């Protein structure tokens, strides 16, 4: 079993750390504003003073924080991971951040004697709770081989995409597909509802045809039942699409559908919905239509 540092115990990180504890690993974490969740405390998680102290105790360090600046602060800020990094420590960033920044972070960790994987995930809160996350990994073959057994505790699909940054590039592509599919499901259900059809039966029928998808299944039900407690927050998906569009500009690439959905998510944020589930993009379309799905 390994001594693992885990920084970021939010909606996703908390159950992920729990699975590592259940598998017999020792977990070390540093807290900011929130206390250690009671379930992790009961399982034996250790709290230390700072990310630096996490690194001093750990052979492998996992970060699961919201955005690129958060990863940079945890790794390279005052009392950051790099100040306590031991030789050959493997840093695994499972956050969703900018690919170019990831390559820079990886180089800095390697120069300090460690190794680095970018390993963002898909699957939302449910995937984290059920240890069924899809993990998209960038890094060397050697680092991947070392990190894979740990990643397999938290995920059901682990794919080595390529060198550092490739995992984050794959995650950006994932977020594009997910966002556009959520928006398509919302439009389809809104159309059916406005036309007077039984929207629950429409969803049931669509699940049996070519339109079938996990998003139609899970988020279509959320839209019908008005269940927008966050599995994945609007503000985080909005951030991810901003990263995708920044990358597209660098590549001189047009992504018109992505830009459209990014604006709809911006409208969600502007109307006070930043903390709601990303399926609540349906609410913006409903406002435009003056009609609520299911009415």
Phi, psi and omega in degrees: 000155186250157169268113189242127170274136180227115183243114181119085185254053179272208183306318181270315187295325183301306178293330178297314177297324178299319179296323179294320176296317179298330180280357175099004178283150171275132182244133176238133181220157174242132184257154177249274184259336185256148177287166177296126178306141187299324181293324178287325177297316180296330180276354173102018177297144181255133178257129177238177194285331191198166172302326175303314180293325174304313181297322181296334182264350197243148171267329178229138179236128178247131173246137180217074186238170194292320194210173183305312180298329179292317177298315180299319180295314181297318184279319193235000179282187178300132185055035180278173182307318187297335180288336180246008186294128176267156180303136177072010174294137177261120175262126179241109177267115181256008174288170173251107186222183184290131180302319182294319177297322178302315180298322177294314180299318180299316180297318181294320178293319180294321178296333179273001176103001180260191173225169194213135169235135164263126188220060178296161188233160171228149180137348175066191183300319180299317178296322178293316181296321185267008183053041184239028182290150167268126184243126184249115196245134172241137180152182181288161176300320182294316179295320179297316179300323180287321185277338188303315180301326178288317179297326181293340175291332185254342186228160179254344179227110183242116183235126174276111185277319184169209182285176182307133184102334182292326177297317180291326176296317177298320180295321177299318177297319177301315183292329174297310182297316181297314182298313181293327179288320175301315180296321179295317177299316180298316179296317181297315180290324178295317177301312182297319181293315180297328179282355175096006180281158174287105191292330177294320179287327175299313178300315180301317180293317181297329180293345178264001184237197184294338179282356182303137174198161176298325180292318175299321180294302188281307186279332173300318177295320177301316182296318181292319184269001181057041184256089188247020170298139194286126161265324171214122191284147175309313186297330179283322178290324175301316177299317182295321178290328173299318178297318180297318181289326174298317177296320180297320178297320178298324181273000184057048186239136177265127177234074188296321179295319178297317179298321180296313181291326175302321178291325176294320176293325175300320177295323175300314180297314183296332181267013175092014184256021185300328185269358181277167178294150183294345173296342181288002169304334176301328183295324178293317178295324177296321178297319179295327183268350186054042181205137179258134177304130178097350179287000000 
